[in-house]
Every structure is written in structure tokens, then in C-alpha cells.
Tab-separated table of C-alpha atoms in Angstrom:
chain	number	residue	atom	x	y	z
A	1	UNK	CA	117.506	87.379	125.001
A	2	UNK	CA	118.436	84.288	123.469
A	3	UNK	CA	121.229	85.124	121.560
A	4	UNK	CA	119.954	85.316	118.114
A	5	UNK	CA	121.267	88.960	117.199
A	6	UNK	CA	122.011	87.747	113.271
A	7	UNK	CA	118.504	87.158	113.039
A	8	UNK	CA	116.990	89.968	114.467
A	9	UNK	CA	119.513	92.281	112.419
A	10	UNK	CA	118.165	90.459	109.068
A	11	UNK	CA	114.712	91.215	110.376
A	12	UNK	CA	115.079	94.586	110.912
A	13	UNK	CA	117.472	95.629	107.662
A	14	UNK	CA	114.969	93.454	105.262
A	15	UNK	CA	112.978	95.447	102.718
A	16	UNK	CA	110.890	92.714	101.426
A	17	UNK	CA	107.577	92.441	102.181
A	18	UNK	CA	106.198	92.242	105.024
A	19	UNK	CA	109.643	93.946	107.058
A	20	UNK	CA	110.391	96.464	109.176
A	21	UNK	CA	112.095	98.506	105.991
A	22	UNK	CA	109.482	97.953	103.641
A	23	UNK	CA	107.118	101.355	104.320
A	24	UNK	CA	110.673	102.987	104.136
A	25	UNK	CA	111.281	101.685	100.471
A	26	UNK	CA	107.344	103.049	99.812
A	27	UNK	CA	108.324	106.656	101.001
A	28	UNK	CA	106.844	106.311	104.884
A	29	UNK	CA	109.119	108.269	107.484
A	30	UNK	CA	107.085	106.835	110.283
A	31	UNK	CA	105.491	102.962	110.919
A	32	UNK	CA	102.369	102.382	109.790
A	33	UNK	CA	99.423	100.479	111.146
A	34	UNK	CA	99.216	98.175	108.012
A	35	UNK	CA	102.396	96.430	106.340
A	36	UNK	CA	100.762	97.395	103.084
A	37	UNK	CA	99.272	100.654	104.148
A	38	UNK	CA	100.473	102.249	100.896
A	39	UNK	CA	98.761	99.544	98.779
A	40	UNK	CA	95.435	99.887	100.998
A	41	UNK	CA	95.181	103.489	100.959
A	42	UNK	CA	96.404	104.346	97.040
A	43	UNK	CA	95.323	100.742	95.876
A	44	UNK	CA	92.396	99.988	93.258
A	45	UNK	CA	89.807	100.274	96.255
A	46	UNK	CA	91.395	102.879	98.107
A	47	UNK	CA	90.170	101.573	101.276
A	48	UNK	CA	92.170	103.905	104.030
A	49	UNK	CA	89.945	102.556	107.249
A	50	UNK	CA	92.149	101.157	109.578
A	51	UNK	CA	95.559	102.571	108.218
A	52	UNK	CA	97.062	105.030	110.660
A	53	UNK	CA	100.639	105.847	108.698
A	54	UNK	CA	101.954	106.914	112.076
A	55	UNK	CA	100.954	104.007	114.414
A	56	UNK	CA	102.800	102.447	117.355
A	57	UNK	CA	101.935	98.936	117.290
A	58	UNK	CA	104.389	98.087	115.034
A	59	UNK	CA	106.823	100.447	116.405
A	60	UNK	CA	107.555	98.757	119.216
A	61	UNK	CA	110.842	97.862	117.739
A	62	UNK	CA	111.980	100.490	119.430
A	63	UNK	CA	112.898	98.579	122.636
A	64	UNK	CA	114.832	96.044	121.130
A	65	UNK	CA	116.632	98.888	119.187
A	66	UNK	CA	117.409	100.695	122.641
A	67	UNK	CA	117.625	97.046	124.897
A	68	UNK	CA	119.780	95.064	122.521
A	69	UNK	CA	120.940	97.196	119.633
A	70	UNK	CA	122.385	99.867	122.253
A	71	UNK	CA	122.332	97.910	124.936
A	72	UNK	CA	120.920	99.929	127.571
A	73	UNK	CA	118.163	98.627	129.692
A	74	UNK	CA	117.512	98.859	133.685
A	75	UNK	CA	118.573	95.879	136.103
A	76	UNK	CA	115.191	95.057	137.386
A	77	UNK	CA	116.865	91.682	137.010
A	78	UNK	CA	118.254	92.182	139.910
A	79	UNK	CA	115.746	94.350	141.395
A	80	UNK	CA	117.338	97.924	140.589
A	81	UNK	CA	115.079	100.469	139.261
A	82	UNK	CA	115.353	103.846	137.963
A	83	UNK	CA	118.720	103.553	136.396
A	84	UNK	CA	120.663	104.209	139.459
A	85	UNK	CA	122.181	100.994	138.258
A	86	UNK	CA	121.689	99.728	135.144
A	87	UNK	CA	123.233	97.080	132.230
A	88	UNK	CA	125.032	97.791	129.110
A	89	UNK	CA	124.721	94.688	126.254
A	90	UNK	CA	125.278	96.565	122.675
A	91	UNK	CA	125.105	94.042	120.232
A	92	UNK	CA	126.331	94.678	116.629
A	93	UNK	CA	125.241	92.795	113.855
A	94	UNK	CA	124.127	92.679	109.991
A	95	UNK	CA	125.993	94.775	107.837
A	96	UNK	CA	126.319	97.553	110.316
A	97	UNK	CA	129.077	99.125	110.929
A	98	UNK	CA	128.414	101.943	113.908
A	99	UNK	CA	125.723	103.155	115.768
A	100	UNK	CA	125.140	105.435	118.326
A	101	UNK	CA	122.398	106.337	120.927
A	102	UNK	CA	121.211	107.512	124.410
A	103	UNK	CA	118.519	107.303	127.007
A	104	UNK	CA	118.090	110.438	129.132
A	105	UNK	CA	117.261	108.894	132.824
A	106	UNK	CA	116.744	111.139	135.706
A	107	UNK	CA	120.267	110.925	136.500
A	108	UNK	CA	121.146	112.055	133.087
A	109	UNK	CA	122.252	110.922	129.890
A	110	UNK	CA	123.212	107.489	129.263
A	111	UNK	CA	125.923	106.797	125.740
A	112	UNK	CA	126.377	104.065	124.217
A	113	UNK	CA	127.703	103.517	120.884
A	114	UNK	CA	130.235	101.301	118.634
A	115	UNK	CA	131.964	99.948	115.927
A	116	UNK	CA	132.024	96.734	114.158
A	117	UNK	CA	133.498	95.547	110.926
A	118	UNK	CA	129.967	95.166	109.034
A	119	UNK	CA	129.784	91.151	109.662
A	120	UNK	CA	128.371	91.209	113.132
A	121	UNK	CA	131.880	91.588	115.122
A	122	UNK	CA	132.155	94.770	117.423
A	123	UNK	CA	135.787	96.711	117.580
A	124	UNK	CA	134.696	99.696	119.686
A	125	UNK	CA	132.558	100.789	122.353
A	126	UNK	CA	131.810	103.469	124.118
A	127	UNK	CA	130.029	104.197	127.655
A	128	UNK	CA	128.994	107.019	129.284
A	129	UNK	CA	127.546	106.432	132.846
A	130	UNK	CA	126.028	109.466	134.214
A	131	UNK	CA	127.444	110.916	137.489
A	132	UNK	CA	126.279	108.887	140.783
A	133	UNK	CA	125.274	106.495	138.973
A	134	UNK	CA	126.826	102.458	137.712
A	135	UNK	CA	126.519	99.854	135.284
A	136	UNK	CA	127.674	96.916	134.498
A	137	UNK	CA	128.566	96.342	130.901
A	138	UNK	CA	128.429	93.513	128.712
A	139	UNK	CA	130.802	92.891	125.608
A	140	UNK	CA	130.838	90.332	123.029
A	141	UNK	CA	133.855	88.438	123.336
A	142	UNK	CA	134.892	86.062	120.518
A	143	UNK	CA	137.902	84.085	122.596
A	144	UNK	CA	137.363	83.349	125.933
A	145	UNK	CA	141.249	83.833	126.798
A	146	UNK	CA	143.032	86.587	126.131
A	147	UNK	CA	143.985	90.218	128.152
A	148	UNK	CA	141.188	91.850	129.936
A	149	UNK	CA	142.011	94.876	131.965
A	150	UNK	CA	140.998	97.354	134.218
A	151	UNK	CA	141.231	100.643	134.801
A	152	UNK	CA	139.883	103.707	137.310
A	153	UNK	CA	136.370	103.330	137.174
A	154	UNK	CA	136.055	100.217	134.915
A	155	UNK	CA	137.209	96.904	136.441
A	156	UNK	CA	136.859	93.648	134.832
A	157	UNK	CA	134.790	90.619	136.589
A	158	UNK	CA	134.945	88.190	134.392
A	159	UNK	CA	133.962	86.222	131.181
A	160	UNK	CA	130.515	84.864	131.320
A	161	UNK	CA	127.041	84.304	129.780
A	162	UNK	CA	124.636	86.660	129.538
A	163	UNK	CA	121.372	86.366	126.510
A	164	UNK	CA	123.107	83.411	125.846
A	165	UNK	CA	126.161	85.382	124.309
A	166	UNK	CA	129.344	84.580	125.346
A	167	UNK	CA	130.667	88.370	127.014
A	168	UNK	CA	133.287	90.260	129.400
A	169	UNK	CA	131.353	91.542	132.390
A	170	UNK	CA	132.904	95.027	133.711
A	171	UNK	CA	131.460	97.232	136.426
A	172	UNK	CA	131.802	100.803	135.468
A	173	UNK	CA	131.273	103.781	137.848
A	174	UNK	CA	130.340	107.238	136.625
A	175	UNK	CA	132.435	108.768	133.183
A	176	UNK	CA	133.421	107.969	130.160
A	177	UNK	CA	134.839	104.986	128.843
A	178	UNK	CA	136.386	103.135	125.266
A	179	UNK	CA	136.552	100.036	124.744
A	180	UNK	CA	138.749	98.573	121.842
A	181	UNK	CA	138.001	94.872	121.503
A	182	UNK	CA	140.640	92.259	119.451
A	183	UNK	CA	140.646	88.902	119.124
A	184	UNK	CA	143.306	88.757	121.927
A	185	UNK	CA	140.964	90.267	124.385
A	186	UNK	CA	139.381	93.994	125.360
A	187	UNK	CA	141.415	97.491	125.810
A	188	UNK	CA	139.950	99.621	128.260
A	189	UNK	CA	141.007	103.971	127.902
């Protein structure tokens, strides 16, 4: 929420230890209680008590992989529950260069995925809104001028702050929408 998406990214691509990544490069497929829970349990003193290798705890990454990663979230901001409404912030970052999710809410399946050129900038998002449903959508914007239109079902508000992140607000009604974003401003199909 305050803006700092190139250092959450390093934190969760590091494989040093103590990281996110570092059970991964020690075989895990799930997070473990302990950030040395392989050393603890196959060390000299093999002492296993207190090392679950599937533990939640830690995994509570998770939200900021769906909140700000994705960007989906509800607008209890704002008082909306229930993702009748809700907000779309992806935010790309680290050496990534796509990722793609969704959040099944009662209404149905909410998409959101993109692009970026592996240095933190996004090219390409997607949205899918489910039917009687809206959001309002959030995209990085690197130049505060530039073309931003709209189309059926996705019209432009403005440029504003949001997480401390300079973005382009849209509201979007129920479909599916791609965005292609350029320095000269955001595409809308």
C-alpha cells in the first residue's frame, strides 16, 4: 500500500536465506513452519519438533500475491462487500514478465493478468469482470499526459493516486477487457 512494489518483488524472488524462495531451492513444494526446516529436521540433531513443512503462517504471502501482484481485492474501502464491486491494482515488478490469476467470488470468476518487459513496467492487461458485477481498475501509468480512452463498458476517470502509485482509474462493467499500455498513454480493446 505504499508503493514499494520493487521491494516486495525482490523479497519474494530472493533465494537467500531467510526468503520466501529459499525452501524452494531445498526441494519444499509447500511453506514451511521454519525458514530452515530442512536444516532442523535432516541437521546433526535432527530436531523435527516444531517444523510443520506445510504450514500457513508463513504463507500468508498469498494475499499480497492475489491484492497487489494480481490486483484483485474487494472495495471495503468504500464500504462494498462481496465483490459486487470490487478494485483491480496489478502491479508488475522484478524480473517478471507475465502473470496470470483469478479469484472465484460468488458472482463468478474474476481475471486478471499481464505483461511487462521484465524491469517492473507493465505493457498488457487483462480484466475479466464477471456478469452483474463492476470494478474499477487501476493501471500504472509512467506519464501523466498522454491518450486515455474509453470504450463500451470501460470508461476512463482519470489519472490519480492510489498505494501511492501514480495510475489511470477506469470503471469497467461486466466482460472482458485489454489493455495495451505505452509511454504515450493506455489502449483500451
Amino acid at each position: 500500500r505504499a508503493g514499494r512494489s520493487t521491494e516486495a518483488y525482490n523479497m519474494i524472488s530472493c533465494t537467500d536465506y531467510v526468503s520466501w524462495l529459499y525452501p524452494v531451492t531445498m526441494g519444499a513444494t509447500s511453506v514451511w513452519e521454519r525458514w530452515n526446516g530442512y536444516e532442523a529436521a535432516f541437521g546433526k540433531n535432527n530436531q523435527n519438533s516444531m517444523n510443520s513443512f506445510n504450514h500457513f503462517a508463513l504463507g500468508a504471502v498469498g494475499q499480497w500475491m492475489y491484492e497487489f501482484q494480481l490486483g484483485i481485492t474487494t472495495d471495503h474501502a468504500s464500504g462494498a462487500a462481496g465483490y459486487k464491486h470490487f478494485v483491480l491494482q496489478p502491479s508488475a515488478g522484478g524480473n517478471y514478465t507475465s502473470l496470470k490469476g483469478s479469484y472465484t467470488s460468488h458472482y463468478g470468476v474474476i481475471g486478471s493478468s499481464w505483461k511487462a518487459d521484465g524491469k517492473g513496467n507493465m505493457t498488457e492487461y487483462h480484466a475479466l469482470v464477471p456478469a452483474n458485477t463492476t470494478a474499477t481498475l487501476y493501471l500504472p501509468v509512467n506519464n501523466e499526459s498522454g491518450s486515455f480512452r474509453s470504450v463500451k463498458g470501460a470508461s476512463f476517470v482519470k489519472i490519480t493516486r492510489r498505494n501511492n502509485l501514480s495510475v489511470a482509474q477506469y470503471e469497467l462493467s461486466s466482460g472482458s477487457f485489454n489493455f495495451v499500455i505505452e509511454q504515450g498513454g493506455i489502449t483500451v480493446k
